[in-house]
XYZ file of C-alpha atoms in Angstrom:
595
model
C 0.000 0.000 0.000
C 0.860 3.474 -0.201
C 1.267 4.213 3.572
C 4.224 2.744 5.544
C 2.582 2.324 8.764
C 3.849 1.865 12.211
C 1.205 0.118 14.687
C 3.293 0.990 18.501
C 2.931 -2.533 20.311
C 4.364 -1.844 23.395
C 1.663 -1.890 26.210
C 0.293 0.768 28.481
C -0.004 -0.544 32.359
C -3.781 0.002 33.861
C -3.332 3.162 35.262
C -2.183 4.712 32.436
C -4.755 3.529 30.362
C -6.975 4.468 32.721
C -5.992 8.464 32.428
C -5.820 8.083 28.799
C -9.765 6.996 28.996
C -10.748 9.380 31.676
C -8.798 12.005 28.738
C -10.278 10.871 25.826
C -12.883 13.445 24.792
C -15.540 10.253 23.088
C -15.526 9.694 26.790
C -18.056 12.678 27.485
C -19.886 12.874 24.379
C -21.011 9.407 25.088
C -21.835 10.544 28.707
C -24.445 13.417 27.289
C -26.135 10.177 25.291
C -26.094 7.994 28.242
C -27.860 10.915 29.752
C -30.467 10.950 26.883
C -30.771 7.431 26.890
C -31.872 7.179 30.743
C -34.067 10.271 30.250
C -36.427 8.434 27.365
C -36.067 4.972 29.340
C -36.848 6.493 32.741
C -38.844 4.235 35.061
C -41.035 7.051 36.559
C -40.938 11.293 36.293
C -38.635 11.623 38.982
C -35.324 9.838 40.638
C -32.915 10.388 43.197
C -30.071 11.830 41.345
C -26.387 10.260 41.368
C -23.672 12.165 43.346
C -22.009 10.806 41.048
C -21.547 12.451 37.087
C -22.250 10.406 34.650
C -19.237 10.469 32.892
C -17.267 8.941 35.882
C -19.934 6.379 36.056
C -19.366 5.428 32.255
C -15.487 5.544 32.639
C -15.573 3.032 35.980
C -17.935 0.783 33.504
C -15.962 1.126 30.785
C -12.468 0.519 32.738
C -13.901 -2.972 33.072
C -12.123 -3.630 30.537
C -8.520 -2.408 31.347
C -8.660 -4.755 34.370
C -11.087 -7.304 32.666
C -13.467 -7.409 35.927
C -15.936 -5.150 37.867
C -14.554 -6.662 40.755
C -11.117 -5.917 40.388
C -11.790 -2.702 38.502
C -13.186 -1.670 41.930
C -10.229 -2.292 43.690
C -7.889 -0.526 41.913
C -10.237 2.545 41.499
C -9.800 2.553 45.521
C -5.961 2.565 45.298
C -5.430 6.271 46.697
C -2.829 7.554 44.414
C -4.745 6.041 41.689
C -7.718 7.914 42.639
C -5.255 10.596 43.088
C -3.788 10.713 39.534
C -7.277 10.235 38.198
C -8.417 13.570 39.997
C -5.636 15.393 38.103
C -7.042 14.192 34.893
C -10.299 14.929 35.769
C -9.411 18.645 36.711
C -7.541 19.644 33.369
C -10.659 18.311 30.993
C -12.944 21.263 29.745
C -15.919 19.495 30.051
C -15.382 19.029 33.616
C -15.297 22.550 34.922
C -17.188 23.099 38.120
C -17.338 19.931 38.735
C -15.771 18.659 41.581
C -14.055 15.254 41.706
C -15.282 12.981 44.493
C -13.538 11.889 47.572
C -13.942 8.521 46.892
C -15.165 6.270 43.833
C -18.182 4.832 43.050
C -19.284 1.114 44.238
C -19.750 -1.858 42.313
C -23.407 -1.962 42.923
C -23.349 1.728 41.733
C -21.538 0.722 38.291
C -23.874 -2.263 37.715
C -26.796 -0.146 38.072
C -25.660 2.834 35.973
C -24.872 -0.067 33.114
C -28.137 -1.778 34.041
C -29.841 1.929 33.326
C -28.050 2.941 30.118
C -28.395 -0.444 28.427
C -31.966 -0.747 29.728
C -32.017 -3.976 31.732
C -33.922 -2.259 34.699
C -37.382 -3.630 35.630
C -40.452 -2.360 36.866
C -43.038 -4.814 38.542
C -40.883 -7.559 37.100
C -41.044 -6.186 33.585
C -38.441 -5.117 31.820
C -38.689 -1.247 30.880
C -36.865 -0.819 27.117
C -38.331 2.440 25.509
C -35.438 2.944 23.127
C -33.000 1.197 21.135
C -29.782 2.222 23.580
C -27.527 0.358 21.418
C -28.537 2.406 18.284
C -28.622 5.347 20.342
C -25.047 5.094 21.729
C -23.710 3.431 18.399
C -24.707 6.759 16.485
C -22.705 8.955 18.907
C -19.465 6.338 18.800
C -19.493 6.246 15.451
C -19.714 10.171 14.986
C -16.954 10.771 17.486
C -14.924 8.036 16.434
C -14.987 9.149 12.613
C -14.094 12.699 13.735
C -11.156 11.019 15.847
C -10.358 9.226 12.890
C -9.880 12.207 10.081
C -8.398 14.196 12.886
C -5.624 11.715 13.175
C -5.441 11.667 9.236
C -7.467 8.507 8.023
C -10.375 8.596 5.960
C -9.792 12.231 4.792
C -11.849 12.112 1.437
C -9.169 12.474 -1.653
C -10.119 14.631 -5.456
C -8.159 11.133 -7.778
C -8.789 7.255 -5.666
C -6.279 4.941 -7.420
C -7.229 1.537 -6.425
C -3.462 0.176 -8.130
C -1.535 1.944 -5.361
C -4.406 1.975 -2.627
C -4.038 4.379 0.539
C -4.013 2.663 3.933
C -4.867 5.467 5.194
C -7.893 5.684 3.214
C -8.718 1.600 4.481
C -11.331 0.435 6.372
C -10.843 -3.464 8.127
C -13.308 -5.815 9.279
C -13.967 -8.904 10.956
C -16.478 -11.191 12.652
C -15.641 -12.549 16.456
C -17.438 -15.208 17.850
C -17.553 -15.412 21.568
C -18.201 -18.405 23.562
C -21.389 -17.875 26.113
C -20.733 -16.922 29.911
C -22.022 -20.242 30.841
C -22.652 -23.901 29.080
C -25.257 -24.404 31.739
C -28.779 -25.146 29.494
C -32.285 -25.619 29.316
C -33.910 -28.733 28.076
C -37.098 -30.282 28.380
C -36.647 -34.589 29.674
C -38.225 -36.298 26.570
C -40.324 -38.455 29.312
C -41.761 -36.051 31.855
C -42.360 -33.153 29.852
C -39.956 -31.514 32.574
C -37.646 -28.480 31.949
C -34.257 -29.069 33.609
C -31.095 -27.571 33.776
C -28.268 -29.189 32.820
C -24.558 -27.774 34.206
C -25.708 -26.311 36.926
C -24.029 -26.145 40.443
C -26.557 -23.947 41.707
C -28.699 -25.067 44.854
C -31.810 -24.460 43.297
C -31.266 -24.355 39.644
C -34.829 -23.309 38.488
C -34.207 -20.380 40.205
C -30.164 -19.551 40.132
C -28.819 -21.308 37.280
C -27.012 -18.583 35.343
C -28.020 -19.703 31.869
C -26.760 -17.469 28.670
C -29.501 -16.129 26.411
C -27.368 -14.427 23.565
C -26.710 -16.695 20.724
C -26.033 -16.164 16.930
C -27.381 -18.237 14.335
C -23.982 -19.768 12.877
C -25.184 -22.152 10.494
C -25.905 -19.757 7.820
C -21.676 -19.114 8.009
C -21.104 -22.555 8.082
C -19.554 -22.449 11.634
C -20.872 -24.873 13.090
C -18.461 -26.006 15.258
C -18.724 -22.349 17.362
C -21.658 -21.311 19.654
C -21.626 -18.065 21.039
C -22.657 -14.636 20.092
C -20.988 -13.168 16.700
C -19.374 -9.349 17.370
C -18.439 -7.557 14.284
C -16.772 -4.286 14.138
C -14.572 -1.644 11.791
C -11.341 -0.085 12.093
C -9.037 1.676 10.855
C -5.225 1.325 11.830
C -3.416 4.446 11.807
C 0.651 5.199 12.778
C -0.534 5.815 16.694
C -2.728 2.753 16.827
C -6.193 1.640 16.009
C -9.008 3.583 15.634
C -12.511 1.459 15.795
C -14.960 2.860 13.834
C -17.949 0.384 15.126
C -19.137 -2.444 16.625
C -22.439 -4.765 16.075
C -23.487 -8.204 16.208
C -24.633 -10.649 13.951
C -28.011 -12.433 14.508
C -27.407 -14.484 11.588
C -25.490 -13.963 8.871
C -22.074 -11.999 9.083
C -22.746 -10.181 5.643
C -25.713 -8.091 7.091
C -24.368 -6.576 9.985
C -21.080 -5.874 8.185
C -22.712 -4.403 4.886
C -24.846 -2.249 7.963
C -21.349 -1.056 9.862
C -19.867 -0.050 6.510
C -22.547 1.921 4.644
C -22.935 3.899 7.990
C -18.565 4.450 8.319
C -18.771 5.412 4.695
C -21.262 8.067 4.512
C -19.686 9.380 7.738
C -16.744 9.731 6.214
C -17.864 11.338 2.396
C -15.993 9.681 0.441
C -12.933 9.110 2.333
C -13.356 5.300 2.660
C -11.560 3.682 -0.672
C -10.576 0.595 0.493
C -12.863 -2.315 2.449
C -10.369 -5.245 3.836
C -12.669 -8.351 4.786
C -12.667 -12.222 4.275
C -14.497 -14.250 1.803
C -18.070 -13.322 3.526
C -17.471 -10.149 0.812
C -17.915 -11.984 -2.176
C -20.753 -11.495 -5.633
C -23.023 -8.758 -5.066
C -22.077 -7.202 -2.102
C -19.196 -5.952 -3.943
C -21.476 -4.185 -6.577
C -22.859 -2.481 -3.440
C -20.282 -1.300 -2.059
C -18.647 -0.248 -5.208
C -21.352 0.866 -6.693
C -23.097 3.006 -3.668
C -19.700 4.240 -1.144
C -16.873 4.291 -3.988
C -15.095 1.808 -2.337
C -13.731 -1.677 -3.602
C -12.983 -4.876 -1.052
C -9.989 -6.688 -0.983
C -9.808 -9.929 -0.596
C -9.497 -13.419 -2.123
C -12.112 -13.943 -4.915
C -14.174 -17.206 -4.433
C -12.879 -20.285 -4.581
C -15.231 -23.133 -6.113
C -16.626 -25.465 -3.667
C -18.390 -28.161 -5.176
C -16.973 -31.457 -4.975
C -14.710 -32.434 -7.579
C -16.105 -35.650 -10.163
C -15.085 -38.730 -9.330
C -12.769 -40.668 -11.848
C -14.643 -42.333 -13.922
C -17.591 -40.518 -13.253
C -19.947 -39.201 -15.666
C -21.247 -35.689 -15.275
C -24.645 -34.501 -16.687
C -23.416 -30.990 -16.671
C -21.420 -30.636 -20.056
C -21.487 -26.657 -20.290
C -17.599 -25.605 -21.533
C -17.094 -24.353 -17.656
C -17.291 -27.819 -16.420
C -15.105 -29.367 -18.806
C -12.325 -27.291 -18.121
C -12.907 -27.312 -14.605
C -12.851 -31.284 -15.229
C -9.371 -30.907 -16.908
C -8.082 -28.860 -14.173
C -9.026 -31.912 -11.755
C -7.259 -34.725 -14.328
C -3.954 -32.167 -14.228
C -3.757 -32.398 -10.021
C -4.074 -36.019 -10.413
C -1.470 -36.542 -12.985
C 0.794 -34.360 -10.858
C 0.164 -36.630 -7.944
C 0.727 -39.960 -9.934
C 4.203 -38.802 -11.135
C 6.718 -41.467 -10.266
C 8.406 -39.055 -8.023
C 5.523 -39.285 -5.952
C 4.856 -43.134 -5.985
C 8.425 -43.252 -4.908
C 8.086 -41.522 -1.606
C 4.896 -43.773 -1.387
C 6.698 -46.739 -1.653
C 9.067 -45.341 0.856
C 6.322 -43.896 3.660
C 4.921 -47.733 3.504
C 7.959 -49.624 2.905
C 5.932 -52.980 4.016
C 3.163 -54.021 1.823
C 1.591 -55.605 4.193
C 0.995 -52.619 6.516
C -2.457 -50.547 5.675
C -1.179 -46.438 6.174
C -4.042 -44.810 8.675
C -6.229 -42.254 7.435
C -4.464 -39.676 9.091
C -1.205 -40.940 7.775
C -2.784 -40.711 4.164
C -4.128 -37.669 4.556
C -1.005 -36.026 5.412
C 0.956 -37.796 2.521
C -1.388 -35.813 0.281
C -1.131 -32.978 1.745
C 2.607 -33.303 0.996
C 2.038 -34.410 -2.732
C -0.113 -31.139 -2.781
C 2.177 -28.878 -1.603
C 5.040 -30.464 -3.417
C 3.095 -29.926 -6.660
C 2.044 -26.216 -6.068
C 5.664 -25.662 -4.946
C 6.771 -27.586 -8.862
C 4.168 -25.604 -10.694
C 4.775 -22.045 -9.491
C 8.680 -22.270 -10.059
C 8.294 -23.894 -13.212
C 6.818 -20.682 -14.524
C 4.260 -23.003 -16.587
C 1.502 -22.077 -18.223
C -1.715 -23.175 -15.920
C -5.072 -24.573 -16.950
C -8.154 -22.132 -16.352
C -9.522 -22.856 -13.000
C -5.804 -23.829 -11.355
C -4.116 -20.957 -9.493
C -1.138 -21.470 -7.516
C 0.211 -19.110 -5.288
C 2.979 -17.948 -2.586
C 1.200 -18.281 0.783
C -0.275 -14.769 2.187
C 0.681 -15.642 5.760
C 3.040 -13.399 7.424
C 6.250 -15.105 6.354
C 5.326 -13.699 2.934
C 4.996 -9.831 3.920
C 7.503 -7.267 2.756
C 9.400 -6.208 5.808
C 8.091 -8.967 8.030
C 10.309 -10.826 10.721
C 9.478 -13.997 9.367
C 9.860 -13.211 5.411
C 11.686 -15.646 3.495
C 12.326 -18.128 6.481
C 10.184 -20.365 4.787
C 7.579 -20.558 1.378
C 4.251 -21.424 1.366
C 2.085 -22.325 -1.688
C -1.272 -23.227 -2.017
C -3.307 -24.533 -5.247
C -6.297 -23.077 -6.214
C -9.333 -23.961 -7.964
C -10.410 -21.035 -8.907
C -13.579 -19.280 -10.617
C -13.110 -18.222 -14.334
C -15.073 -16.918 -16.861
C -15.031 -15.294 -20.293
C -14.913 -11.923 -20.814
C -14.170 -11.153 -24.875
C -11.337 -11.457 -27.719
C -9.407 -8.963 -28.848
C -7.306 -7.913 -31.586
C -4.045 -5.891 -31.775
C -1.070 -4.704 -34.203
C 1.413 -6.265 -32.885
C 5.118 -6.709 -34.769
C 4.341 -9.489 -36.615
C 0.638 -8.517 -37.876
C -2.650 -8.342 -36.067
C -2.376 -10.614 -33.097
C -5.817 -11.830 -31.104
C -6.242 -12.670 -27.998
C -9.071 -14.892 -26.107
C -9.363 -12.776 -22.425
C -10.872 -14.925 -19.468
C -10.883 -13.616 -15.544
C -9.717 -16.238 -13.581
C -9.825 -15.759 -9.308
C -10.023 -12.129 -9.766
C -6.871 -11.585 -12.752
C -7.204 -10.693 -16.214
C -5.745 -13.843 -18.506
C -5.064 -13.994 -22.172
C -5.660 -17.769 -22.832
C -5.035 -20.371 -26.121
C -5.339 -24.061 -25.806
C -1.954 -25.849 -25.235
C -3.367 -28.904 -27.465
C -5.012 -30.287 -24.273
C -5.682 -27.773 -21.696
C -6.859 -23.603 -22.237
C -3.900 -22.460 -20.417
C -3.143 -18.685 -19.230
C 0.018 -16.991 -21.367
C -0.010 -14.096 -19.920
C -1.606 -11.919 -17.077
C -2.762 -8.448 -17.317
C -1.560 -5.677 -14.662
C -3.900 -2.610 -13.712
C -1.663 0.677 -14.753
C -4.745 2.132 -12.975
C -7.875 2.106 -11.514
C -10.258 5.267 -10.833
C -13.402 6.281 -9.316
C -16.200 8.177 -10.981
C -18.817 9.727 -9.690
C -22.516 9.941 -11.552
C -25.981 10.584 -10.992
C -27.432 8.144 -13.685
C -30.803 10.097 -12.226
C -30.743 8.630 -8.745
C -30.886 11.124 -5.597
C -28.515 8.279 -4.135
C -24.882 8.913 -4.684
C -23.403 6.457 -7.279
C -20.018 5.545 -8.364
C -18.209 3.465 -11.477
C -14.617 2.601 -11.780
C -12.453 3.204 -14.838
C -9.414 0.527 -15.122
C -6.565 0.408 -18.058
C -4.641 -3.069 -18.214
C -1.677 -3.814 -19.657
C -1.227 -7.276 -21.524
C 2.018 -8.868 -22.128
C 2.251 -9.733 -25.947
C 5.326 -11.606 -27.710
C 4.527 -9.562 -30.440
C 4.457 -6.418 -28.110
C 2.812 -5.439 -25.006
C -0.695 -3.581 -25.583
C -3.392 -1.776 -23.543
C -7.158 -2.529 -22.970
C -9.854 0.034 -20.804
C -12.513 -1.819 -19.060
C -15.129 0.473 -17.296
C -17.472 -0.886 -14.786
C -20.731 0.362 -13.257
C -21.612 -1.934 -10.422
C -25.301 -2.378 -9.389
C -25.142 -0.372 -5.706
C -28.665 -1.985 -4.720
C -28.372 -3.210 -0.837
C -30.093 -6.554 -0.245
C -31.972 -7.875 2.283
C -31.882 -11.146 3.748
C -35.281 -12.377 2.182
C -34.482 -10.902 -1.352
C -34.834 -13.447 -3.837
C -32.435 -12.253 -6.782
C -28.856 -11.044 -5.664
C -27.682 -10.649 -9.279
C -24.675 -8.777 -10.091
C -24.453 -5.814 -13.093
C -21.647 -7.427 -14.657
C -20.127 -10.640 -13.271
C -17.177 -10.879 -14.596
C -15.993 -7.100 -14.027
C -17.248 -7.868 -10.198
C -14.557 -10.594 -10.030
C -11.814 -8.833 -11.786
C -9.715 -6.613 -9.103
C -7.069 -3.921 -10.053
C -4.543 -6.153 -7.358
C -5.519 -9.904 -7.529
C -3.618 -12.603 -6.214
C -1.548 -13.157 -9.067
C 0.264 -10.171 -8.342
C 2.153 -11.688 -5.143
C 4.022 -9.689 -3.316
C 1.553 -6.382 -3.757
C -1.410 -8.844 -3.397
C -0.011 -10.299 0.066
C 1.023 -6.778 1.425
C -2.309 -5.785 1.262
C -3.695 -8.765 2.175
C -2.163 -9.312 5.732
C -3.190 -5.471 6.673
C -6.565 -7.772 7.592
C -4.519 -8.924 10.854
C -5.602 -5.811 12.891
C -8.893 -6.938 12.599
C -8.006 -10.705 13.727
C -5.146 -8.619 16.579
C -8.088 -6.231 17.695
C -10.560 -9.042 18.494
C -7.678 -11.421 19.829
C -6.918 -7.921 21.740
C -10.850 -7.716 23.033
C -11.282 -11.730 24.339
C -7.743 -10.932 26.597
C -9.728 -8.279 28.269
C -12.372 -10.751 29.120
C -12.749 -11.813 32.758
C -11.990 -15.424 31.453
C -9.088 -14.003 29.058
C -11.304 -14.760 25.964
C -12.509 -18.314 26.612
C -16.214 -17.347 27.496
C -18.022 -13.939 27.591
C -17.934 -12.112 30.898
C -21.741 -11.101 30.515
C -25.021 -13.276 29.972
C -27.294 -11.457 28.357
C -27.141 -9.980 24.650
C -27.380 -5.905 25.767
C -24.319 -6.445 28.656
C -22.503 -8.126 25.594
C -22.726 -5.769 23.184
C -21.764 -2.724 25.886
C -18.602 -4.655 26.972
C -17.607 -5.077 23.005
C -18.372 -1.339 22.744
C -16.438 -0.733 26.012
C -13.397 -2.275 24.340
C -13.294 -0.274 21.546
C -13.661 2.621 23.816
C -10.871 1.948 25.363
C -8.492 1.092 22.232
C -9.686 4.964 20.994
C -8.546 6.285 24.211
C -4.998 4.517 23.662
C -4.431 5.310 20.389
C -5.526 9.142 20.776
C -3.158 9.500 23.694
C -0.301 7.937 21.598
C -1.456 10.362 18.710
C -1.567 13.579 21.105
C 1.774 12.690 23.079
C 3.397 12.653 19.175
């Protein structure tokens, strides 16, 4: 990318993150919407007020996280020269003038039921009193304040030329799901016999009564994690040379894509313009790419879609004989003539040297894993021309980043089978005549392709000299963008230039939508940096590990140092997630103003 950046690891001890919350000025402007939200949730016309303000209530909830319990959060908030140092803070902050600090801090009980207030979890007559959305409420104000911190700190700063072949980090959003195990695996079920409900897990006395039993699940099936139970956090950021800024947090009731297509449209029309880049996994893929193209200007970066149906079985017939599956049916036959090569049956013959002796399915399954590796390793330093639908590639992991500790210790490779598809033939003057080319996209990378006599095999890959946005009306009130990309193609007969111009569909979907077409499919896979251009490709790539460092970063702060939650129900979740972030903010912007 375009921006050498810096992230400061060294760590901050509690107290000092501490003062650089109780500093941070997001700290107050949530406090005036914690006062709002109490005022429209309020249990009755009239309440003993707190001696306390309420922005030294919200900082002793949100410090929950810098000690990763209420309990000892408490304890250290009655340390005196903690208190002490605190008070200092407190008394150089504008927003704070004439008002005095208090001798002492608040309780426990005094936290919980500020938290139990703003999130509204208080009941009345056993009820449950929730006139407002607080999350949506306090989300708004985060996001506002944290967008400000972020362009104030020099991300997101909307740019007059976006040039997606060099793109600006700090002009990058990053996101990322997080599942969290639940506070407790205690459960309800109802005995198949009596009709009864029991709790199972329990080591409470009476367990109808004080079983502590979490009630905030995602639905993980639709992401095919189905191995994970817990509640699904998603969030934004954007890392800057002091630190990361997080932009918003969410959760996902169901499927990832929704609440991250939600968290994005609202960053990027905070920002007008100044969000060019979205880094995310493989959840961004097909129309959700027109969207965000086509609506915020920005493009995603990240691996295009691998296939995933099963591969034939030899011998097998296939009723499907459209020209895709045949060549994705040739790509299969090359793999398994690369792992038949008598190199191969060699080391077989040498992993199960008795004949006699049946190799275990583990022991199998890692030998191919070795003939698989060994063959991407063979085909990407033979330079060969691959079959549409193979791509094989140096690994992305951090041993393949420019500058990283680990680079060139050891190489990774992966093979691929990727999506292609046609997109037109072309002609050129080239030295010796007109020369014509047959141009296919294949996992997101422009191809000129002929047949090799068996296979259509990829000669030569175009690179993006550059990639623009453009801003129309096409007669909507809603702001709509294209992008205009020039390619260069390698050519024996001499290199030559193509312009491709693209004008995604920026409709948002909903879950129950029926038809989530794209404009133009195979301009929706093709990306200005694809995979096949390595080293820029994996540079950008890993800048997806803040998202992955953040939410490691948030589960260490848990009372159970990320194992379970620290909270039961859905609304304490979602405050300590936003707590978190609240706290990273105050870090980084402390880092940012001591620079």
């Amino acid at each position: 990318m375009s921006d050498d950046y810096y992230i400061e690891t060294s760590e901050m001890t509690d107290i000092d993150e501490m003062m650089a919350l109780l500093d941070w000025y997001g700290l107050y402007d949530l406090a005036g919407e914690c006062d709002r939200i109490k005022h429209l949730n309020r249990l009755s016309p009239a309440g003993a007020k707190s001696r306390y303000p309420t922005a030294l209530l919200l900082f002793a909830a949100i410090a929950t996280r810098v000690t990763t319990s209420r309990v000892k959060t408490s304890k250290r908030l009655k340390d005196p020269l903690t208190w002490q140092r605190l008070g200092a803070v407190w008394a150089a902050r504008p927003e704070t003038e004439g008002m005095p600090f208090p001798e002492a801090p608040p309780t426990r009980d005094q936290v919980d039921q500020f938290v139990e207030a703003v999130t509204c979890q208080r009941k009345k007559n056993g009820a449950r009193i929730q006139n407002v959305d607080w999350h949506a409420l306090l989300q708004e104000r985060f996001q506002r304040t944290s967008m400000d911190q972020a362009q104030v700190m020099g991300n997101l700063v909307p740019r007059e030329v976006v040039d997606w072949t060099n793109p600006s980090m700090s002009n990058t959003v990053i996101g990322d799901g997080c599942v969290v195990a639940p506070f407790s695996g205690v459960k309800k079920m109802v005995d198949p016999v009596t009709r009864d409900t029991v709790v199972i897990g329990s080591r409470a006395v009476n367990k109808t009564k004080n079983a502590r039993i979490s009630t905030a699940f995602s639905d993980l099936t639709e992401d095919d994690k189905l191995d994970l139970s817990g509640l699904n956090m998603t969030s934004m950021l954007t890392p800057t040379e002091h630190g990361w800024v997080i932009l918003a947090t969410g959760y996902a009731p169901r499927a990832e894509l929704w609440s991250a297509l939600e968290l994005f449209g609202s960053i990027a029309a905070r920002a007008g313009g100044g969000v060019e880049n979205l880094l995310y996994d493989g959840v961004m893929t097909g129309w959700p790419l027109d969207h965000i193209a086509g609506r915020h200007g920005a493009r995603v970066f990240n691996k295009s879609s691998a296939h995933s149906a099963k591969r034939r079985k030899a011998g097998a017939e296939d009723k499907n004989t459209s020209p895709a599956t045949s060549v994705r049916h040739q790509a299969d036959d090359l793999i398994d003539q690369l792992k038949s090569d008598n190199r191969y049956r060699v080391l077989s013959a040498e992993l199960n040297a008795d004949k006699n002796t049946k190799l275990s399915e583990s022991a199998i399954r890692t030998f191919n894993n070795v003939l698989n590796k060994a063959a991407a390793v063979d085909l990407h330093r033979s330079g060969a021309a691959l079959p549409l639908g193979i791509s094989v590639y140096r690994s992305t992991s951090a041993g393949a980043v420019t500058g990283s500790r680990n680079q060139e210790h050891h190489e990774g490779y992966e093979i691929v089978r990727s999506h292609f598809r046609y997109f037109k033939s072309v002609e050129h003057d080239g030295t010796e005549g007109v020369c014509q080319h047959h141009l296919f996209t294949d996992d997101g990378a422009l191809h000129s392709v002929e047949s090799d006599g068996t296979y259509l095999v990829k000669t030569a890959t175009a690179r993006s000299i550059s990639s623009t946005r453009r801003a129309h009306t096409n007669g909507s009130p809603e702001p709509r963008f294209g992008t205009d990309e020039l390619w260069e193609i390698p050519c024996e007969n001499g290199d030559f230039t193509i312009a491709t111009s693209w004008d995604p569909d920026p409709t948002l979907h909903t879950p129950d939508s029926t038809n989530h077409s794209t404009a133009d499919p195979v301009l929706n896979d093709l990306r200005p940096i694809s995979r096949a251009d390595g080293q820029a490709y994996a540079d950008i790539a890993n800048y997806r590990n803040h998202a992955e460092s953040w939410n490691a970063w948030f589960k260490s702060r848990l009372r159970t140092k990320g194992s379970r939650a620290a909270t039961l129900s859905l609304d304490s979740q979602l405050f300590d997630y936003l707590s978190a972030a609240c706290v990273r903010n105050a870090i980084s912007w402390a880092r940012w103003y001591a620079s």
